[in-house]
Coordinates of C-alpha atoms and ligand atoms in Angstrom, one line a residue:
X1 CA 10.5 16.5 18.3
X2 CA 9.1 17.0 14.8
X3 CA 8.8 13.9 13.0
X4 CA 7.5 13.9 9.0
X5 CA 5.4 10.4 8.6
X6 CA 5.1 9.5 4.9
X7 CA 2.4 7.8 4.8
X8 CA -0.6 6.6 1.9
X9 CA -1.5 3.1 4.4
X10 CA -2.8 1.9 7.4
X11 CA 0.2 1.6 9.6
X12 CA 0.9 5.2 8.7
X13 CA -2.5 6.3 9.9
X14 CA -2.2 4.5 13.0
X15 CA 1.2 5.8 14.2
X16 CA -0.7 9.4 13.9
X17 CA -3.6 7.9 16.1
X18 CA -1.0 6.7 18.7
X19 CA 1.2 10.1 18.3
X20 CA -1.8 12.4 18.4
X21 CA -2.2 12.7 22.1
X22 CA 1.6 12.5 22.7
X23 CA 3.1 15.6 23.6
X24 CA 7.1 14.3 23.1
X25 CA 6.0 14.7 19.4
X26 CA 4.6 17.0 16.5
X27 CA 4.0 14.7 14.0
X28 CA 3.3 16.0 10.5
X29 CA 1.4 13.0 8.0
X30 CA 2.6 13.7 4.5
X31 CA 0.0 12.1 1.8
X32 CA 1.0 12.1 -2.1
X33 CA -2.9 13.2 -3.1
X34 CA -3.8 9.8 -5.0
X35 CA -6.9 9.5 -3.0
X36 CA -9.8 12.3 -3.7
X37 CA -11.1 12.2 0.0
X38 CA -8.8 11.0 2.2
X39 CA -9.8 9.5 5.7
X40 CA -9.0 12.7 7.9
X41 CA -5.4 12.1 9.6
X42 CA -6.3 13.2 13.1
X43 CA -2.5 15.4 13.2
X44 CA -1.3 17.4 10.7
X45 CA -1.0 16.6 7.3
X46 CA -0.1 17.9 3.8
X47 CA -0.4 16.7 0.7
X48 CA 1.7 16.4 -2.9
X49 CA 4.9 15.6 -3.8
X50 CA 8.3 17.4 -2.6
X51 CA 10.0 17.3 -6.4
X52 CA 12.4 14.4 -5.7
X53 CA 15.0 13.4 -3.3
X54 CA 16.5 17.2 -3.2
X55 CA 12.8 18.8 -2.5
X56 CA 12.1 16.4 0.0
X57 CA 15.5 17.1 1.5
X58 CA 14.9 20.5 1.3
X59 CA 11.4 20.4 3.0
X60 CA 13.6 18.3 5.7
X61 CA 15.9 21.0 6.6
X62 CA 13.5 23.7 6.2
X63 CA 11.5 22.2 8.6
X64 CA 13.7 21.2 10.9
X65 CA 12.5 17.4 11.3
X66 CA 14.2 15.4 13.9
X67 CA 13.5 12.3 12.2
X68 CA 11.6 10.6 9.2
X69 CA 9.4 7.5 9.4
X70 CA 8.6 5.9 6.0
X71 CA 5.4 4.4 6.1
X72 CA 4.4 4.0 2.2
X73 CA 3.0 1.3 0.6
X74 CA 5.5 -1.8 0.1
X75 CA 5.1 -1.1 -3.8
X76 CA 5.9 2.6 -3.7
X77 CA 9.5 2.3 -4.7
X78 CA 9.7 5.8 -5.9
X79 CA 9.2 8.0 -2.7
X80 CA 11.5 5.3 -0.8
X81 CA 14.2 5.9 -2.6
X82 CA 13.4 9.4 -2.2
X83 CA 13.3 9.2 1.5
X84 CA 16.4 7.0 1.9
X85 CA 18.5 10.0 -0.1
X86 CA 17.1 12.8 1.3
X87 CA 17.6 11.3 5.0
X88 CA 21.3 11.4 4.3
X89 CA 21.8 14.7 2.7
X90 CA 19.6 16.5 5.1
X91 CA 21.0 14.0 8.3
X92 CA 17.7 13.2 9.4
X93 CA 17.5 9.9 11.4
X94 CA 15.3 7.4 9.0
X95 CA 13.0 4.7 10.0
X96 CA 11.1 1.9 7.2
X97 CA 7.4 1.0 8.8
X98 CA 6.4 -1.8 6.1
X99 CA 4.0 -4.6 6.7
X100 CA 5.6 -8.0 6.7
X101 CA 4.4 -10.1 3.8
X102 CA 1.6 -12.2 3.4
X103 CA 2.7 -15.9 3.0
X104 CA 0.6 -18.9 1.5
X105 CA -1.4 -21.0 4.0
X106 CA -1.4 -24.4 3.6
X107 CA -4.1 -25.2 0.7
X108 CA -4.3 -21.8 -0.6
X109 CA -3.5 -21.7 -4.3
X110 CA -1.1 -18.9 -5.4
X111 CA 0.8 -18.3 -8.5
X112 CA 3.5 -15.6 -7.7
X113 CA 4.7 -13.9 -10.4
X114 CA 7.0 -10.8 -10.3
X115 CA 5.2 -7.8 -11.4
X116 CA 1.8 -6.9 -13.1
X117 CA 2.7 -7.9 -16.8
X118 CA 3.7 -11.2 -15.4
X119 CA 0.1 -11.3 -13.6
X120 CA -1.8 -10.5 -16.9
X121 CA 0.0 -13.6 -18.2
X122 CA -0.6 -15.9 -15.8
X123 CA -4.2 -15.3 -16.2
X124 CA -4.0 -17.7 -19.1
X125 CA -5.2 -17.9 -22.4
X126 CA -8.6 -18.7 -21.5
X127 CA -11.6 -16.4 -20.9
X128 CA -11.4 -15.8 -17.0
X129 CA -13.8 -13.8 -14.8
X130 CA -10.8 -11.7 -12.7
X131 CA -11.0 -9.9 -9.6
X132 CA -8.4 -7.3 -10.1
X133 CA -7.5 -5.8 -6.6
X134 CA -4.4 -3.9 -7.5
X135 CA -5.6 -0.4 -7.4
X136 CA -6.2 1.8 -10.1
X137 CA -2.8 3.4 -11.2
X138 CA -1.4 -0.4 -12.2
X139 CA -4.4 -1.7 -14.5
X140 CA -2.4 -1.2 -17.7
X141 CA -1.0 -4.3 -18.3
X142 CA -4.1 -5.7 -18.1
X143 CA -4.8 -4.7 -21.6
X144 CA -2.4 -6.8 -22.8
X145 CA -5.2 -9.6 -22.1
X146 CA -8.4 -8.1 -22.9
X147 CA -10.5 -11.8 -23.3
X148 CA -11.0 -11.7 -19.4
X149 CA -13.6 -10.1 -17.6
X150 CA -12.4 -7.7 -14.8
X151 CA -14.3 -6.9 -11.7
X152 CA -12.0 -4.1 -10.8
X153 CA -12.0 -2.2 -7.1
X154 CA -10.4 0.9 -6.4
X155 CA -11.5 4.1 -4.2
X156 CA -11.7 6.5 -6.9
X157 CA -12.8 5.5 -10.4
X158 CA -9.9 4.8 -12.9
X159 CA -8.7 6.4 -15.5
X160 CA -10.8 5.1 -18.3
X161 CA -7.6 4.9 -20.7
X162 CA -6.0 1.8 -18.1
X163 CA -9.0 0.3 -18.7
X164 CA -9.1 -3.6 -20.3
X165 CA -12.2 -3.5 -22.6
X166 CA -14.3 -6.0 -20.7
X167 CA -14.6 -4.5 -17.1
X168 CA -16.9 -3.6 -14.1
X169 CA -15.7 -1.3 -11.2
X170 CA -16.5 -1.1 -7.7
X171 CA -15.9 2.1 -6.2
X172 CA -15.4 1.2 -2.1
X173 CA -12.8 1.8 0.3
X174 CA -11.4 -0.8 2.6
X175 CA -11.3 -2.4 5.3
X176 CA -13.6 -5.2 4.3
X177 CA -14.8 -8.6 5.9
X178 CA -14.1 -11.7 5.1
X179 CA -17.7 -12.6 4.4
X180 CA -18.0 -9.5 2.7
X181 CA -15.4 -10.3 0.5
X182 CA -16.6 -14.1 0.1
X183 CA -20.3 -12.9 -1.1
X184 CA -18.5 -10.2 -3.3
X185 CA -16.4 -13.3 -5.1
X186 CA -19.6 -15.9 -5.5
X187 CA -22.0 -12.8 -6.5
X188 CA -19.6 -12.4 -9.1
X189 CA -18.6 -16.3 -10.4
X190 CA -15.1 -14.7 -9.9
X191 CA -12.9 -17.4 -10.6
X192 CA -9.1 -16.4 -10.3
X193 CA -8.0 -13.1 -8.0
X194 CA -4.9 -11.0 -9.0
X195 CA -3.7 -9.1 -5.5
X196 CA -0.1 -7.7 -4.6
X197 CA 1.5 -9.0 -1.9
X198 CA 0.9 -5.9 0.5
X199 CA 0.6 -7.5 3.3
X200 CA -0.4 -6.9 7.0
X201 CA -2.9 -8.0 9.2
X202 CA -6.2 -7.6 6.3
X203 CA -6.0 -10.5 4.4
X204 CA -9.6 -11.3 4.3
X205 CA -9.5 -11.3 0.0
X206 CA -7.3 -14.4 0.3
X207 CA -9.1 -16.2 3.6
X208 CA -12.6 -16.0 1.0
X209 CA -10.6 -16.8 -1.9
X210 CA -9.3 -19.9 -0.1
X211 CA -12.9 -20.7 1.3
X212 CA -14.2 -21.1 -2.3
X213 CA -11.0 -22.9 -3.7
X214 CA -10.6 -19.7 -5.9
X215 CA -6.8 -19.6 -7.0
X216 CA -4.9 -16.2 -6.7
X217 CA -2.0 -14.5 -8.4
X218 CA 0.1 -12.9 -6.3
X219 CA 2.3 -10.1 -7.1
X220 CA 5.6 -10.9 -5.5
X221 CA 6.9 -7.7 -3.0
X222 CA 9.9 -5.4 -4.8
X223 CA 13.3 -6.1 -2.3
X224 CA 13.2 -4.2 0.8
X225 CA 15.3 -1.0 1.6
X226 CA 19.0 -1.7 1.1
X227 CA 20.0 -0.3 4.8
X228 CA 18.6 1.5 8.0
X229 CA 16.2 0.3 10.4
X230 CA 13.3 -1.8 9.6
X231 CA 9.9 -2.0 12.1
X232 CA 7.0 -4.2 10.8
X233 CA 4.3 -2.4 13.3
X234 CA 3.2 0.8 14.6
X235 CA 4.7 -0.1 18.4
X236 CA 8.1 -1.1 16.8
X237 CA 7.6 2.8 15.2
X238 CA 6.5 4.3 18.7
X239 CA 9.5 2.1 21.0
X240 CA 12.5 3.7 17.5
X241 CA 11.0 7.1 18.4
X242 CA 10.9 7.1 22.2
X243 CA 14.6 5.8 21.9
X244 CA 15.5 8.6 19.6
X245 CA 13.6 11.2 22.0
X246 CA 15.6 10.0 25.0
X247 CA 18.8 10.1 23.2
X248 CA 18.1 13.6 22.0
X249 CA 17.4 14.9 25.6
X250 CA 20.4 12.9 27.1
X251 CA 18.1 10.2 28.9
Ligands
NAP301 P1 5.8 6.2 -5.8 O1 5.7 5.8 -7.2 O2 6.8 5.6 -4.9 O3 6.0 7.8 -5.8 C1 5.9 8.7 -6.9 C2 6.0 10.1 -6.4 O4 4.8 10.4 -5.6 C3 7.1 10.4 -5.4 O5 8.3 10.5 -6.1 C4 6.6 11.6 -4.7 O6 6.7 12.8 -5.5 C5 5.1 11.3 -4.6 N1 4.8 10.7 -3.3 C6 4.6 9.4 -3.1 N2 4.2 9.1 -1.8 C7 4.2 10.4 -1.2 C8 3.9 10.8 0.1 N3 3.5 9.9 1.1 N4 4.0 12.1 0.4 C9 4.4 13.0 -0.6 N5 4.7 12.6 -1.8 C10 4.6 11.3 -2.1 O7 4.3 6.1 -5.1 P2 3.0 5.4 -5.6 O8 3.3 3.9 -5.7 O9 2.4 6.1 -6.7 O10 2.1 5.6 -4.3 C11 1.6 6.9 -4.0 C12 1.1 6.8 -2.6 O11 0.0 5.9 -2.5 C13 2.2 6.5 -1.6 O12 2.1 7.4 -0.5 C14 1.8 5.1 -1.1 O13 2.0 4.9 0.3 C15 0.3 5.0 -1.4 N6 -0.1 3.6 -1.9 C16 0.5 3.0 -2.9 C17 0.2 1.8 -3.3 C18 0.9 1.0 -4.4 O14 0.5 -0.1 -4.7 N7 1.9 1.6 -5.0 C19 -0.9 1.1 -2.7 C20 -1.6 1.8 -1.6 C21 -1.2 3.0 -1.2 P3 8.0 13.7 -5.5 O15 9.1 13.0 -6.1 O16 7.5 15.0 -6.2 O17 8.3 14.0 -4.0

């Protein structure tokens, strides 16, 4: 069965490690080229955009996927969207792979806000040192308050035209430890942390930020897809496809 994985995260990277060695399935990774150097996807993979819901459709039937698993990033709305429309024109069986969300321990200090102008605001009038942890496509609004310092982390430098004035950037690439992240945060006298809520398993920002009482504003996750079946894990994706394989062959 040929399955296209849209991927750009961890979960999608580790359904490819669990369907690499399985012969029921030829996976193919799709990645939209954000990242310079990508971690090598151990199947298949291609890179770039399709040109919309048609071109992805298109790319669907042309290829003759059995089935499509959407694995972006919770805050990629675009290419969701996308996939959810070009599943039905094309017919292709869809599955949503999405982290669930992180949620506020007790004593940890979050102000949620709804996107990232309303997290440039809640930063406050005040001169803040920020730790900006939002990537580097969304650092924009941040202009809008340019009496903070940023300490900003991405794995490619930004575009020096998002840039708020005052700012430093660390170029490194994930996962990272929670004392990592906790000597990262006093090294710098951060004092507030601006995060979306991506969620998953890695939340090792917010364990350090709640270690050294440092408050966080979290960007609040876009609503989920409207319909079709939702998995929060790589083994919820493997058990949809083996069901979808046995149907196919009349198990
Ligand atoms: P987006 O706004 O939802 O998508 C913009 C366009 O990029 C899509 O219309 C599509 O172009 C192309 N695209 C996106 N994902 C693609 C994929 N996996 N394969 C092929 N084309 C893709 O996406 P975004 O928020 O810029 O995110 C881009 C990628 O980075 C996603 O794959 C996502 O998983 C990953 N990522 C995003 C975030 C985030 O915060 N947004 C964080 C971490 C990782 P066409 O219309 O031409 O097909």
């Amino acid at each position: 069965m040929s399955i296209l994985i849209l991927g750009g995260t961890g979960e999608a990277m580790a359904l490819a490690r669990a369907l690499a060695p399985d012969s029921r399935f030829a996976p193919l990774l799709s990645l939209a080229g954000r990242t310079k150097n990508p971690a090598p996807p151990p199947i298949p993979w291609r890179c770039g955009g399709f040109g919309g819901a048609a071109g992805l459709a298109a790319f669907l039937a042309t290829h003759q996927f059995a089935a499509m698993i959407d694995a972006t990033h919770p805050f990629a709305l675009q290419i969701s969207a996308n996939a959810r429309k070009a599943a039905a024109i094309a017919g292709v069986p869809l599955l949503t792979l999405t982290r669930p969300p992180w949620i506020a321990k007790p004593g940890e200090r979050w102000t949620i806000v709804r996107d990232l102008a309303a997290a440039a605001q809640a930063l406050g009038p005040k001169r803040r040192r920020v730790f900006l942890t939002i990537g580097r496509q969304d650092l924009l609004p941040f202009r809008a308050a340019p009496w903070h310092h940023y300490l900003i982390r991405s794995v490619d430098p930004p575009d020096p035209a998002f840039l708020p004035p005052d700012c430093d950037i660390i170029s490194a690439r994930g996962p990272f430890s929670e004392d990592d992240e906790r000597a990262l945060l006093a090294s710098r006298a951060i004092e507030i942390l601006v995060s979306k809520n991506s969620g998953g398993a890695m939340r090792a920002k917010l364990d350090a930020a709640q270690a050294l009482a440092i408050p966080v504003v979290m960007i609040a996750r876009p609503p989920p897809p409207a319909s079709g079946p939702v998995v929060t894990d790589r083994d919820g994706a493997l058990a949809w496809l083996g069901r979808l394989h046995d149907a196919k062959r009349g198990v």
